[in-house]
Amino acid sequence: MSQHEKNAEFGDELGISQIVTQLREVRLTALEHRNRLNRPPKLPARKALAEVVEGLGAALFPNRLGLPDLREEGIDYFVGHTLDVALRELVAQVRLELSFVAEAGQAEDAKARATALVREFAAQLPAVRHLLDSDIRAAYEGDPAARSVDEVLVCYPGINAIIHYRIAHVLHQLGVPLIARMITEIAHSATGIDIHPGAQISEGFFIDHGTGVVIGETSIIGRHVRLYQAVTLGAKRFPVDADGSLVKGNARHPIVEDDVVIYAGATILGRITIGRGSVIGGNVWLTYSVPPNSNITQAQMREGAPAGQGNGTATHQ
């Protein structure tokens, strides 16, 4: 009996042929509803993007994330080769996204546009490395358990998430939001840290421990900000338009100014401002702006909070 006959017999025994037919019908119906019957979506691949980010990380930090036996005289060659492989794959993935969102008949130039976009992305990698150096220093200086900056880079989940975010943010700004979101979700799955690639985060950013941290799309975070695990920078409400659909893209997440520390479990919601130098205590639920140098702690009394808002006590230093 041939392999084809064996497969057919196996399929008939388990009813696979019928299931395949039914799945095809469901698939075609879904494509028709999305007006994609004649052009099924070919989306970027998560596995390929994970390999791209791994390659970019090795090129950015060749001595620590590159090959274990890398010699000084071979570093530039390694970086160049690694970038070439990673960026060529990124071009292919960007082309898929551009083709996916293009109107019918307008996808022919996707390869040229993808190449130009990735070239622009690559030109920003030195600036990304500069930002990541500041993040790593902030983690080392902010954690008494850290023995070296090398330990911070290779061990800390917060740095892993920030590397993915820094790369994804550049791509988000360049106009490939799907790939950017996929990259940050790769880090989310690995670390439990959820940073939307559209968030704006300045230098010296430190996430300690990290699991459960959520940073929304329109969050703005200043310089030298420190977050602990389970902190949420989220939206307070979700407005809808006249048709009842969610309004997308509006500024709905907090602004955190420079030198702010937010301790574990704090939930900060809405387009509010946390003033420079403030400290937000653990498990605080905050929905109103606080001035610079505030100290917000969980308390029995609500002294210092505007009527009907928040549950913290504000002490202005």
Tab-separated table of C-alpha atoms in Angstrom:
chain	number	residue	atom	x	y	z
A	1	MET	CA	0.000	0.000	0.000
A	2	SER	CA	1.377	3.404	-0.982
A	3	GLN	CA	1.852	6.209	1.546
A	4	HIS	CA	-0.958	8.135	-0.170
A	5	GLU	CA	-3.308	5.191	0.285
A	6	LYS	CA	-2.269	4.840	3.920
A	7	ASN	CA	-2.966	8.529	4.523
A	8	ALA	CA	-6.357	8.244	2.814
A	9	GLU	CA	-7.276	5.211	4.902
A	10	PHE	CA	-6.153	6.956	8.084
A	11	GLY	CA	-8.127	10.029	7.165
A	12	ASP	CA	-11.282	8.086	6.456
A	13	GLU	CA	-10.999	6.210	9.727
A	14	LEU	CA	-10.932	9.467	11.725
A	15	GLY	CA	-13.209	11.438	9.456
A	16	ILE	CA	-10.432	13.873	8.537
A	17	SER	CA	-11.522	14.324	4.916
A	18	GLN	CA	-14.903	15.629	5.997
A	19	ILE	CA	-13.326	17.928	8.580
A	20	VAL	CA	-10.964	19.357	5.951
A	21	THR	CA	-13.946	20.107	3.707
A	22	GLN	CA	-15.870	21.781	6.518
A	23	LEU	CA	-12.851	23.838	7.553
A	24	ARG	CA	-12.406	25.012	3.959
A	25	GLU	CA	-16.026	26.156	3.845
A	26	VAL	CA	-15.677	28.077	7.123
A	27	ARG	CA	-12.387	29.600	5.965
A	28	LEU	CA	-13.792	30.784	2.632
A	29	THR	CA	-16.861	32.236	4.330
A	30	ALA	CA	-14.663	34.193	6.722
A	31	LEU	CA	-12.535	35.507	3.860
A	32	GLU	CA	-15.650	36.559	1.975
A	33	HIS	CA	-16.958	38.490	4.968
A	34	ARG	CA	-13.616	40.324	5.174
A	35	ASN	CA	-13.555	41.024	1.416
A	36	ARG	CA	-10.425	38.917	1.037
A	37	LEU	CA	-11.797	35.964	-0.870
A	38	ASN	CA	-9.465	36.547	-3.816
A	39	ARG	CA	-6.442	37.546	-1.716
A	40	PRO	CA	-6.125	35.494	1.465
A	41	PRO	CA	-3.966	37.231	4.087
A	42	LYS	CA	-0.289	36.339	4.312
A	43	LEU	CA	0.767	37.794	7.647
A	44	PRO	CA	4.194	38.250	9.209
A	45	ALA	CA	5.417	35.176	11.071
A	46	ARG	CA	5.917	35.312	14.823
A	47	LYS	CA	8.745	32.757	14.709
A	48	ALA	CA	10.601	34.721	12.043
A	49	LEU	CA	10.235	37.959	14.012
A	50	ALA	CA	11.553	36.274	17.169
A	51	GLU	CA	14.661	35.285	15.205
A	52	VAL	CA	14.976	38.826	13.839
A	53	VAL	CA	14.915	40.316	17.340
A	54	GLU	CA	17.401	37.728	18.575
A	55	GLY	CA	19.735	38.669	15.713
A	56	LEU	CA	19.318	42.388	16.353
A	57	GLY	CA	20.046	41.850	20.038
A	58	ALA	CA	23.238	39.965	19.151
A	59	ALA	CA	24.299	42.759	16.789
A	60	LEU	CA	23.583	45.433	19.407
A	61	PHE	CA	25.412	43.531	22.176
A	62	PRO	CA	27.799	41.139	20.385
A	63	ASN	CA	30.048	40.473	23.386
A	64	ARG	CA	27.185	39.458	25.658
A	65	LEU	CA	24.386	38.268	23.363
A	66	GLY	CA	26.512	37.135	20.422
A	67	LEU	CA	28.645	34.033	19.916
A	68	PRO	CA	30.374	32.752	23.073
A	69	ASP	CA	33.791	32.436	21.387
A	70	LEU	CA	33.700	35.774	19.571
A	71	ARG	CA	37.112	37.462	19.349
A	72	GLU	CA	37.728	41.202	19.210
A	73	GLU	CA	39.089	41.090	15.668
A	74	GLY	CA	35.940	39.332	14.463
A	75	ILE	CA	33.291	41.502	16.141
A	76	ASP	CA	32.656	43.878	13.247
A	77	TYR	CA	32.356	40.994	10.793
A	78	PHE	CA	29.962	39.204	13.147
A	79	VAL	CA	27.857	42.337	13.617
A	80	GLY	CA	27.717	43.006	9.879
A	81	HIS	CA	26.795	39.442	8.988
A	82	THR	CA	24.210	39.181	11.774
A	83	LEU	CA	22.613	42.474	10.761
A	84	ASP	CA	22.511	41.387	7.127
A	85	VAL	CA	20.653	38.179	7.985
A	86	ALA	CA	18.269	39.828	10.448
A	87	LEU	CA	17.470	42.865	8.312
A	88	ARG	CA	16.885	40.828	5.145
A	89	GLU	CA	14.371	38.712	7.037
A	90	LEU	CA	12.825	41.863	8.463
A	91	VAL	CA	12.390	43.203	4.917
A	92	ALA	CA	10.470	40.036	4.028
A	93	GLN	CA	8.232	40.378	7.083
A	94	VAL	CA	7.623	44.104	6.522
A	95	ARG	CA	6.723	43.364	2.917
A	96	LEU	CA	4.060	40.942	4.151
A	97	GLU	CA	2.525	43.576	6.413
A	98	LEU	CA	2.602	46.277	3.729
A	99	SER	CA	0.992	43.894	1.232
A	100	PHE	CA	-1.628	42.887	3.790
A	101	VAL	CA	-2.786	46.456	4.424
A	102	ALA	CA	-2.450	47.649	0.807
A	103	GLU	CA	-5.522	48.196	-1.317
A	104	ALA	CA	-6.119	45.706	-4.089
A	105	GLY	CA	-3.712	46.335	-6.939
A	106	GLN	CA	-1.353	48.501	-4.850
A	107	ALA	CA	0.907	45.832	-3.388
A	108	GLU	CA	3.374	45.640	-6.279
A	109	ASP	CA	5.810	48.152	-4.807
A	110	ALA	CA	5.733	46.605	-1.308
A	111	LYS	CA	9.245	45.166	-1.646
A	112	ALA	CA	10.811	48.524	-2.514
A	113	ARG	CA	8.906	50.263	0.294
A	114	ALA	CA	9.846	47.517	2.749
A	115	THR	CA	13.523	47.826	1.840
A	116	ALA	CA	13.455	51.604	2.290
A	117	LEU	CA	11.643	51.313	5.613
A	118	VAL	CA	14.044	48.723	6.997
A	119	ARG	CA	16.994	50.823	5.850
A	120	GLU	CA	15.568	53.729	7.848
A	121	PHE	CA	15.007	51.427	10.800
A	122	ALA	CA	18.591	50.157	10.652
A	123	ALA	CA	19.932	53.712	10.682
A	124	GLN	CA	18.324	54.189	14.100
A	125	LEU	CA	19.973	51.149	15.718
A	126	PRO	CA	22.902	53.139	17.195
A	127	ALA	CA	20.378	55.400	18.938
A	128	VAL	CA	18.508	52.313	20.170
A	129	ARG	CA	21.763	50.942	21.618
A	130	HIS	CA	22.347	54.278	23.381
A	131	LEU	CA	18.879	54.133	24.976
A	132	LEU	CA	19.335	50.519	26.013
A	133	ASP	CA	22.659	51.362	27.663
A	134	SER	CA	20.833	53.957	29.759
A	135	ASP	CA	18.153	51.401	30.674
A	136	ILE	CA	20.759	48.845	31.705
A	137	ARG	CA	22.601	51.414	33.824
A	138	ALA	CA	19.325	52.393	35.493
A	139	ALA	CA	18.640	48.764	36.373
A	140	TYR	CA	22.127	48.209	37.740
A	141	GLU	CA	22.116	51.406	39.787
A	142	GLY	CA	18.538	50.880	40.992
A	143	ASP	CA	18.819	47.292	42.186
A	144	PRO	CA	21.174	46.486	45.105
A	145	ALA	CA	21.012	42.800	44.092
A	146	ALA	CA	22.581	43.502	40.687
A	147	ARG	CA	26.259	42.558	40.671
A	148	SER	CA	27.130	43.859	37.209
A	149	VAL	CA	25.624	45.449	34.123
A	150	ASP	CA	26.323	42.164	32.328
A	151	GLU	CA	24.095	40.305	34.785
A	152	VAL	CA	21.360	42.874	34.216
A	153	LEU	CA	21.492	42.417	30.436
A	154	VAL	CA	21.455	38.640	30.335
A	155	CYS	CA	19.207	37.908	33.332
A	156	TYR	CA	16.637	40.646	33.923
A	157	PRO	CA	13.211	40.144	32.319
A	158	GLY	CA	12.621	43.901	32.421
A	159	ILE	CA	15.613	44.482	30.142
A	160	ASN	CA	14.464	41.712	27.806
A	161	ALA	CA	11.062	43.397	27.516
A	162	ILE	CA	12.625	46.835	27.025
A	163	ILE	CA	14.922	45.559	24.233
A	164	HIS	CA	11.855	44.249	22.406
A	165	TYR	CA	9.983	47.492	23.100
A	166	ARG	CA	12.802	49.778	21.882
A	167	ILE	CA	13.039	47.855	18.597
A	168	ALA	CA	9.268	47.654	18.202
A	169	HIS	CA	8.737	51.348	18.969
A	170	VAL	CA	10.949	52.396	16.052
A	171	LEU	CA	9.028	50.097	13.715
A	172	HIS	CA	5.725	51.402	15.073
A	173	GLN	CA	6.804	54.967	14.309
A	174	LEU	CA	7.869	53.947	10.813
A	175	GLY	CA	4.414	52.587	10.000
A	176	VAL	CA	4.411	48.832	10.593
A	177	PRO	CA	2.272	48.560	13.747
A	178	LEU	CA	1.388	44.888	13.307
A	179	ILE	CA	5.008	43.735	13.328
A	180	ALA	CA	5.742	46.125	16.190
A	181	ARG	CA	2.893	44.679	18.235
A	182	MET	CA	3.951	41.120	17.471
A	183	ILE	CA	7.477	41.870	18.715
A	184	THR	CA	6.290	43.298	22.044
A	185	GLU	CA	3.876	40.387	22.442
A	186	ILE	CA	6.799	37.981	22.041
A	187	ALA	CA	8.379	39.665	25.062
A	188	HIS	CA	5.010	39.720	26.855
A	189	SER	CA	4.724	35.950	26.499
A	190	ALA	CA	8.277	35.427	27.776
A	191	THR	CA	8.331	37.930	30.642
A	192	GLY	CA	4.747	38.795	31.610
A	193	ILE	CA	5.533	42.455	30.845
A	194	ASP	CA	3.086	44.083	28.419
A	195	ILE	CA	4.416	47.267	26.788
A	196	HIS	CA	2.504	48.613	23.814
A	197	PRO	CA	4.948	49.662	21.067
A	198	GLY	CA	3.155	52.996	20.687
A	199	ALA	CA	4.048	54.099	24.229
A	200	GLN	CA	6.683	56.846	24.501
A	201	ILE	CA	9.423	55.967	26.991
A	202	SER	CA	12.484	58.124	27.601
A	203	GLU	CA	15.953	57.014	28.660
A	204	GLY	CA	16.943	55.315	31.890
A	205	PHE	CA	13.788	53.210	32.213
A	206	PHE	CA	13.849	50.425	34.807
A	207	ILE	CA	11.258	47.692	35.406
A	208	ASP	CA	12.179	45.696	38.517
A	209	HIS	CA	10.918	42.085	38.695
A	210	GLY	CA	8.332	43.002	36.092
A	211	THR	CA	5.652	40.306	35.957
A	212	GLY	CA	2.230	41.835	35.431
A	213	VAL	CA	3.396	45.293	34.316
A	214	VAL	CA	1.066	46.861	31.722
A	215	ILE	CA	1.930	50.046	29.804
A	216	GLY	CA	-0.793	51.284	27.470
A	217	GLU	CA	-0.480	52.595	23.931
A	218	THR	CA	-0.619	56.337	24.651
A	219	SER	CA	1.422	56.322	27.866
A	220	ILE	CA	4.246	58.858	28.060
A	221	ILE	CA	7.090	58.063	30.450
A	222	GLY	CA	9.873	60.505	31.257
A	223	ARG	CA	13.529	60.010	32.110
A	224	HIS	CA	14.731	57.755	34.908
A	225	VAL	CA	11.375	56.256	35.825
A	226	ARG	CA	11.224	53.050	37.851
A	227	LEU	CA	8.307	50.597	37.924
A	228	TYR	CA	7.867	47.490	40.009
A	229	GLN	CA	5.864	44.346	39.297
A	230	ALA	CA	2.110	44.455	38.599
A	231	VAL	CA	2.030	48.199	37.863
A	232	THR	CA	-0.659	49.241	35.376
A	233	LEU	CA	-0.596	52.416	33.310
A	234	GLY	CA	-4.029	52.002	31.790
A	235	ALA	CA	-7.134	53.701	30.468
A	236	LYS	CA	-9.935	54.736	32.782
A	237	ARG	CA	-12.749	54.473	30.268
A	238	PHE	CA	-13.295	53.534	26.634
A	239	PRO	CA	-15.389	56.140	24.759
A	240	VAL	CA	-17.477	55.077	21.781
A	241	ASP	CA	-18.464	56.923	18.620
A	242	ALA	CA	-21.955	57.563	17.232
A	243	ASP	CA	-22.086	54.001	15.887
A	244	GLY	CA	-21.210	52.509	19.244
A	245	SER	CA	-17.701	51.473	18.149
A	246	LEU	CA	-14.704	52.085	20.399
A	247	VAL	CA	-12.805	55.281	19.604
A	248	LYS	CA	-9.231	54.279	18.830
A	249	GLY	CA	-6.033	56.279	19.066
A	250	ASN	CA	-7.190	58.894	21.575
A	251	ALA	CA	-4.862	59.868	24.429
A	252	ARG	CA	-6.182	57.764	27.314
A	253	HIS	CA	-3.156	56.626	29.322
A	254	PRO	CA	-1.071	58.384	31.995
A	255	ILE	CA	1.833	60.781	31.614
A	256	VAL	CA	4.631	59.928	34.043
A	257	GLU	CA	7.203	62.689	34.373
A	258	ASP	CA	10.933	62.332	35.126
A	259	ASP	CA	12.336	60.597	38.230
A	260	VAL	CA	9.090	58.927	39.315
A	261	VAL	CA	9.003	55.644	41.247
A	262	ILE	CA	5.856	53.485	41.132
A	263	TYR	CA	5.763	50.555	43.534
A	264	ALA	CA	4.258	47.099	43.109
A	265	GLY	CA	0.589	46.700	42.329
A	266	ALA	CA	-0.165	50.373	41.711
A	267	THR	CA	-2.915	51.041	39.172
A	268	ILE	CA	-2.832	54.426	37.441
A	269	LEU	CA	-5.678	55.093	35.047
A	270	GLY	CA	-6.651	57.764	32.550
A	271	ARG	CA	-4.919	60.735	30.945
A	272	ILE	CA	-3.518	62.045	34.185
A	273	THR	CA	-0.055	63.371	35.036
A	274	ILE	CA	2.250	62.046	37.723
A	275	GLY	CA	4.487	64.993	38.545
A	276	ARG	CA	8.257	64.833	38.452
A	277	GLY	CA	9.966	63.219	41.420
A	278	SER	CA	6.789	61.649	42.801
A	279	VAL	CA	6.565	58.296	44.574
A	280	ILE	CA	3.457	56.149	44.122
A	281	GLY	CA	3.087	53.501	46.819
A	282	GLY	CA	2.169	49.870	46.399
A	283	ASN	CA	-1.415	48.893	45.551
A	284	VAL	CA	-2.545	52.508	45.132
A	285	TRP	CA	-5.498	53.080	42.780
A	286	LEU	CA	-4.946	56.516	41.229
A	287	THR	CA	-7.228	58.332	38.780
A	288	TYR	CA	-6.258	61.975	39.305
A	289	SER	CA	-3.134	63.999	38.545
A	290	VAL	CA	-0.617	64.723	41.288
A	291	PRO	CA	1.908	67.597	41.355
A	292	PRO	CA	5.697	67.153	41.380
A	293	ASN	CA	7.301	65.577	44.449
A	294	SER	CA	4.061	63.991	45.672
A	295	ASN	CA	4.065	60.894	47.845
A	296	ILE	CA	0.905	58.851	47.264
A	297	THR	CA	0.293	55.973	49.680
A	298	GLN	CA	-2.540	53.619	50.409
A	299	ALA	CA	-4.328	54.844	53.520
A	300	GLN	CA	-7.496	54.465	55.558
A	301	MET	CA	-8.410	58.092	55.019
A	302	ARG	CA	-8.662	59.817	51.663
A	303	GLU	CA	-7.156	63.050	52.799
A	304	GLY	CA	-5.563	64.916	49.929
A	305	ALA	CA	-7.585	63.275	47.149
A	306	PRO	CA	-10.102	65.360	45.211
A	307	ALA	CA	-13.676	64.534	46.153
A	308	GLY	CA	-14.886	61.366	44.514
A	309	GLN	CA	-11.464	60.457	43.075
A	310	GLY	CA	-8.715	58.058	44.045
A	311	ASN	CA	-8.058	56.284	47.300
A	312	GLY	CA	-4.614	57.554	48.176
A	313	THR	CA	-3.238	60.121	50.554
A	314	ALA	CA	-1.199	62.850	48.864
A	315	THR	CA	1.707	64.409	50.734
A	316	HIS	CA	3.418	67.157	48.777
A	317	GLN	CA	7.080	67.348	49.653
